């Protein structure tokens, strides 16, 4: 088990520092860079983002590198994901308290579980092309006030919008055929 754990940690390289900015890898072909002046994290490259975990004793994946650094995690206000990235990893932006805005390209089609869980300042995110939204993606995003779901999405999973107390509008496409228990209703 120790060997497997070491191999997993080797897949997620540590961040590097450069004049007020931090950067590193967040996927096999994806990199990230944080600009402390604009409080923006930009993800560039192609393919899938790594899946992450919360900071607990049972880590099978490392915590997202921008979350490990409290100076980034507590000040991150905007995420820009550039064309080429295909998904948002699980727990990628879990509990980023200052995150207000996320820009997604057409290439992102999947948002994995808990990706934006408890991002209490998140007000807007464009998910027009996303067709896969997994468990608790936006749970406890108490400032989120409107969402348009992509044509082609067929299901909303458990607790996707649970306790989104400011959510006043969800535009639902005709392709949506299944809403899991508590998937859409604010708490």
mmCIF file of C-alpha atoms in Angstrom:
data_model
loop_
_atom_site.group_PDB
_atom_site.id
_atom_site.type_symbol
_atom_site.label_atom_id
_atom_site.label_comp_id
_atom_site.label_asym_id
_atom_site.label_seq_id
_atom_site.Cartn_x
_atom_site.Cartn_y
_atom_site.Cartn_z
ATOM 1 C CA UNK A 1 0.000 0.000 0.000
ATOM 2 C CA UNK A 2 2.890 2.362 0.778
ATOM 3 C CA UNK A 3 4.373 1.807 -2.677
ATOM 4 C CA UNK A 4 1.028 2.568 -4.351
ATOM 5 C CA UNK A 5 0.636 5.733 -2.261
ATOM 6 C CA UNK A 6 4.146 6.892 -3.238
ATOM 7 C CA UNK A 7 3.369 6.252 -6.912
ATOM 8 C CA UNK A 8 0.180 8.334 -6.704
ATOM 9 C CA UNK A 9 2.015 11.256 -5.089
ATOM 10 C CA UNK A 10 4.678 11.048 -7.805
ATOM 11 C CA UNK A 11 1.950 11.678 -10.424
ATOM 12 C CA UNK A 12 1.055 15.055 -8.884
ATOM 13 C CA UNK A 13 4.168 17.233 -8.988
ATOM 14 C CA UNK A 14 4.719 19.948 -6.418
ATOM 15 C CA UNK A 15 4.085 23.575 -7.314
ATOM 16 C CA UNK A 16 6.909 25.853 -8.320
ATOM 17 C CA UNK A 17 7.362 29.510 -7.374
ATOM 18 C CA UNK A 18 8.075 32.366 -9.784
ATOM 19 C CA UNK A 19 7.948 36.096 -8.952
ATOM 20 C CA UNK A 20 4.595 36.351 -7.202
ATOM 21 C CA UNK A 21 3.065 33.535 -9.212
ATOM 22 C CA UNK A 22 2.789 29.825 -8.635
ATOM 23 C CA UNK A 23 2.485 27.096 -11.234
ATOM 24 C CA UNK A 24 2.599 23.352 -11.752
ATOM 25 C CA UNK A 25 0.915 20.383 -13.380
ATOM 26 C CA UNK A 26 -2.735 19.493 -12.812
ATOM 27 C CA UNK A 27 -3.113 16.790 -15.456
ATOM 28 C CA UNK A 28 -0.931 14.673 -17.684
ATOM 29 C CA UNK A 29 -0.999 17.451 -20.290
ATOM 30 C CA UNK A 30 -2.466 20.287 -18.167
ATOM 31 C CA UNK A 31 -0.649 23.023 -16.272
ATOM 32 C CA UNK A 32 -1.868 25.685 -13.868
ATOM 33 C CA UNK A 33 -0.604 29.135 -13.014
ATOM 34 C CA UNK A 34 -1.755 31.521 -10.282
ATOM 35 C CA UNK A 35 -1.323 35.266 -10.699
ATOM 36 C CA UNK A 36 -1.383 36.821 -7.229
ATOM 37 C CA UNK A 37 -1.969 40.323 -8.616
ATOM 38 C CA UNK A 38 -5.178 39.450 -10.464
ATOM 39 C CA UNK A 39 -6.070 36.586 -8.088
ATOM 40 C CA UNK A 40 -6.641 34.401 -11.156
ATOM 41 C CA UNK A 41 -5.747 30.748 -11.661
ATOM 42 C CA UNK A 42 -5.380 29.736 -15.319
ATOM 43 C CA UNK A 43 -5.387 26.134 -16.501
ATOM 44 C CA UNK A 44 -3.812 25.446 -19.917
ATOM 45 C CA UNK A 45 -3.141 22.421 -22.076
ATOM 46 C CA UNK A 46 -5.171 19.435 -23.193
ATOM 47 C CA UNK A 47 -6.967 16.500 -21.627
ATOM 48 C CA UNK A 48 -8.284 15.578 -18.201
ATOM 49 C CA UNK A 49 -7.499 17.280 -14.916
ATOM 50 C CA UNK A 50 -6.227 15.157 -12.057
ATOM 51 C CA UNK A 51 -8.785 14.064 -9.463
ATOM 52 C CA UNK A 52 -8.012 15.307 -5.966
ATOM 53 C CA UNK A 53 -9.154 14.627 -2.412
ATOM 54 C CA UNK A 54 -9.870 16.647 0.671
ATOM 55 C CA UNK A 55 -7.136 16.960 3.271
ATOM 56 C CA UNK A 56 -7.716 13.904 5.431
ATOM 57 C CA UNK A 57 -5.851 10.843 6.642
ATOM 58 C CA UNK A 58 -7.019 8.603 3.798
ATOM 59 C CA UNK A 59 -5.398 10.428 0.868
ATOM 60 C CA UNK A 60 -5.298 8.324 -2.255
ATOM 61 C CA UNK A 61 -4.774 11.512 -4.274
ATOM 62 C CA UNK A 62 -3.053 14.683 -3.213
ATOM 63 C CA UNK A 63 -5.010 17.819 -2.447
ATOM 64 C CA UNK A 64 -5.145 20.232 -5.394
ATOM 65 C CA UNK A 65 -1.870 22.194 -5.258
ATOM 66 C CA UNK A 66 -3.588 25.595 -5.255
ATOM 67 C CA UNK A 67 -5.651 24.434 -2.266
ATOM 68 C CA UNK A 68 -2.597 23.286 -0.314
ATOM 69 C CA UNK A 69 -1.304 26.845 -0.307
ATOM 70 C CA UNK A 70 -3.597 28.916 1.943
ATOM 71 C CA UNK A 71 -2.391 32.174 0.360
ATOM 72 C CA UNK A 72 -3.791 30.973 -2.979
ATOM 73 C CA UNK A 73 -6.818 29.071 -1.671
ATOM 74 C CA UNK A 74 -8.090 31.979 0.449
ATOM 75 C CA UNK A 75 -7.477 34.644 -2.239
ATOM 76 C CA UNK A 76 -8.382 32.828 -5.460
ATOM 77 C CA UNK A 77 -11.207 34.869 -7.057
ATOM 78 C CA UNK A 78 -11.257 33.713 -10.668
ATOM 79 C CA UNK A 79 -10.522 30.490 -12.542
ATOM 80 C CA UNK A 80 -9.946 30.512 -16.295
ATOM 81 C CA UNK A 81 -9.778 27.127 -17.971
ATOM 82 C CA UNK A 82 -8.490 27.407 -21.510
ATOM 83 C CA UNK A 83 -9.627 25.494 -24.602
ATOM 84 C CA UNK A 84 -8.243 21.948 -24.624
ATOM 85 C CA UNK A 85 -9.046 20.899 -21.060
ATOM 86 C CA UNK A 86 -11.840 18.309 -21.087
ATOM 87 C CA UNK A 87 -12.965 18.098 -17.465
ATOM 88 C CA UNK A 88 -12.717 19.547 -13.954
ATOM 89 C CA UNK A 89 -11.229 17.065 -11.473
ATOM 90 C CA UNK A 90 -13.011 15.920 -8.334
ATOM 91 C CA UNK A 91 -12.463 18.249 -5.361
ATOM 92 C CA UNK A 92 -10.469 20.621 -7.621
ATOM 93 C CA UNK A 93 -11.865 23.848 -6.121
ATOM 94 C CA UNK A 94 -13.468 22.411 -2.975
ATOM 95 C CA UNK A 95 -13.915 25.127 -0.332
ATOM 96 C CA UNK A 96 -12.213 28.006 -2.179
ATOM 97 C CA UNK A 97 -13.975 30.740 -0.148
ATOM 98 C CA UNK A 98 -13.111 33.761 -2.355
ATOM 99 C CA UNK A 99 -13.811 32.115 -5.745
ATOM 100 C CA UNK A 100 -16.406 34.273 -7.535
ATOM 101 C CA UNK A 101 -16.134 33.410 -11.209
ATOM 102 C CA UNK A 102 -15.201 30.442 -13.397
ATOM 103 C CA UNK A 103 -14.730 30.571 -17.178
ATOM 104 C CA UNK A 104 -14.986 27.264 -19.037
ATOM 105 C CA UNK A 105 -14.189 26.601 -22.712
ATOM 106 C CA UNK A 106 -16.364 24.512 -25.023
ATOM 107 C CA UNK A 107 -13.898 21.619 -24.607
ATOM 108 C CA UNK A 108 -14.898 21.036 -20.944
ATOM 109 C CA UNK A 109 -17.766 18.560 -20.966
ATOM 110 C CA UNK A 110 -17.544 17.029 -17.471
ATOM 111 C CA UNK A 111 -17.429 18.463 -13.955
ATOM 112 C CA UNK A 112 -16.543 15.769 -11.437
ATOM 113 C CA UNK A 113 -17.846 15.317 -7.888
ATOM 114 C CA UNK A 114 -17.360 18.085 -5.317
ATOM 115 C CA UNK A 115 -15.435 20.232 -7.833
ATOM 116 C CA UNK A 116 -16.925 23.512 -6.530
ATOM 117 C CA UNK A 117 -18.362 22.296 -3.221
ATOM 118 C CA UNK A 118 -18.737 25.097 -0.666
ATOM 119 C CA UNK A 119 -17.370 27.857 -2.887
ATOM 120 C CA UNK A 120 -19.570 30.297 -0.996
ATOM 121 C CA UNK A 121 -18.619 33.379 -3.062
ATOM 122 C CA UNK A 122 -19.185 31.690 -6.467
ATOM 123 C CA UNK A 123 -21.750 33.791 -8.301
ATOM 124 C CA UNK A 124 -21.474 32.684 -11.899
ATOM 125 C CA UNK A 125 -20.198 29.891 -14.049
ATOM 126 C CA UNK A 126 -20.924 29.226 -17.695
ATOM 127 C CA UNK A 127 -21.715 25.532 -18.144
ATOM 128 C CA UNK A 128 -23.355 25.756 -21.564
ATOM 129 C CA UNK A 129 -21.302 22.896 -23.075
ATOM 130 C CA UNK A 130 -20.992 20.665 -19.986
ATOM 131 C CA UNK A 131 -22.976 17.448 -20.370
ATOM 132 C CA UNK A 132 -21.774 15.536 -17.285
ATOM 133 C CA UNK A 133 -22.246 16.959 -13.782
ATOM 134 C CA UNK A 134 -21.535 14.605 -10.891
ATOM 135 C CA UNK A 135 -22.285 14.450 -7.163
ATOM 136 C CA UNK A 136 -22.398 17.620 -5.047
ATOM 137 C CA UNK A 137 -20.604 19.742 -7.658
ATOM 138 C CA UNK A 138 -22.213 23.012 -6.535
ATOM 139 C CA UNK A 139 -23.466 22.019 -3.050
ATOM 140 C CA UNK A 140 -23.293 24.882 -0.566
ATOM 141 C CA UNK A 141 -22.445 27.488 -3.221
ATOM 142 C CA UNK A 142 -24.658 29.963 -1.383
ATOM 143 C CA UNK A 143 -24.006 32.935 -3.742
ATOM 144 C CA UNK A 144 -24.753 31.061 -6.995
ATOM 145 C CA UNK A 145 -27.885 32.677 -8.430
ATOM 146 C CA UNK A 146 -28.520 31.219 -11.896
ATOM 147 C CA UNK A 147 -27.486 28.270 -14.059
ATOM 148 C CA UNK A 148 -28.136 27.277 -17.666
ATOM 149 C CA UNK A 149 -27.660 23.570 -18.274
ATOM 150 C CA UNK A 150 -26.235 22.406 -21.606
ATOM 151 C CA UNK A 151 -28.432 20.836 -24.236
ATOM 152 C CA UNK A 152 -27.387 17.196 -24.183
ATOM 153 C CA UNK A 153 -27.221 16.762 -20.407
ATOM 154 C CA UNK A 154 -29.430 13.841 -19.400
ATOM 155 C CA UNK A 155 -29.064 13.605 -15.611
ATOM 156 C CA UNK A 156 -28.381 15.662 -12.511
ATOM 157 C CA UNK A 157 -26.740 13.664 -9.735
ATOM 158 C CA UNK A 158 -27.263 13.717 -5.950
ATOM 159 C CA UNK A 159 -26.971 17.078 -4.226
ATOM 160 C CA UNK A 160 -25.694 18.934 -7.298
ATOM 161 C CA UNK A 161 -27.335 22.182 -6.160
ATOM 162 C CA UNK A 162 -27.996 21.314 -2.507
ATOM 163 C CA UNK A 163 -28.103 24.364 -0.223
ATOM 164 C CA UNK A 164 -27.586 26.854 -3.053
ATOM 165 C CA UNK A 165 -29.720 29.320 -1.136
ATOM 166 C CA UNK A 166 -29.396 32.182 -3.678
ATOM 167 C CA UNK A 167 -30.236 30.007 -6.684
ATOM 168 C CA UNK A 168 -33.336 31.531 -8.263
ATOM 169 C CA UNK A 169 -33.216 30.134 -11.797
ATOM 170 C CA UNK A 170 -32.145 26.934 -13.533
ATOM 171 C CA UNK A 171 -32.707 26.730 -17.281
ATOM 172 C CA UNK A 172 -33.308 23.047 -18.027
ATOM 173 C CA UNK A 173 -32.930 21.615 -21.565
ATOM 174 C CA UNK A 174 -35.344 19.084 -23.063
ATOM 175 C CA UNK A 175 -32.565 16.457 -22.983
ATOM 176 C CA UNK A 176 -32.735 16.269 -19.155
ATOM 177 C CA UNK A 177 -34.600 13.063 -18.318
ATOM 178 C CA UNK A 178 -33.533 12.268 -14.765
ATOM 179 C CA UNK A 179 -32.967 14.248 -11.570
ATOM 180 C CA UNK A 180 -31.519 12.245 -8.691
ATOM 181 C CA UNK A 181 -32.900 12.764 -5.189
ATOM 182 C CA UNK A 182 -32.157 16.277 -3.975
ATOM 183 C CA UNK A 183 -30.215 16.876 -7.169
ATOM 184 C CA UNK A 184 -31.642 20.230 -8.025
ATOM 185 C CA UNK A 185 -33.443 21.624 -5.028
ATOM 186 C CA UNK A 186 -31.783 24.261 -2.830
ATOM 187 C CA UNK A 187 -31.634 23.248 0.841
#
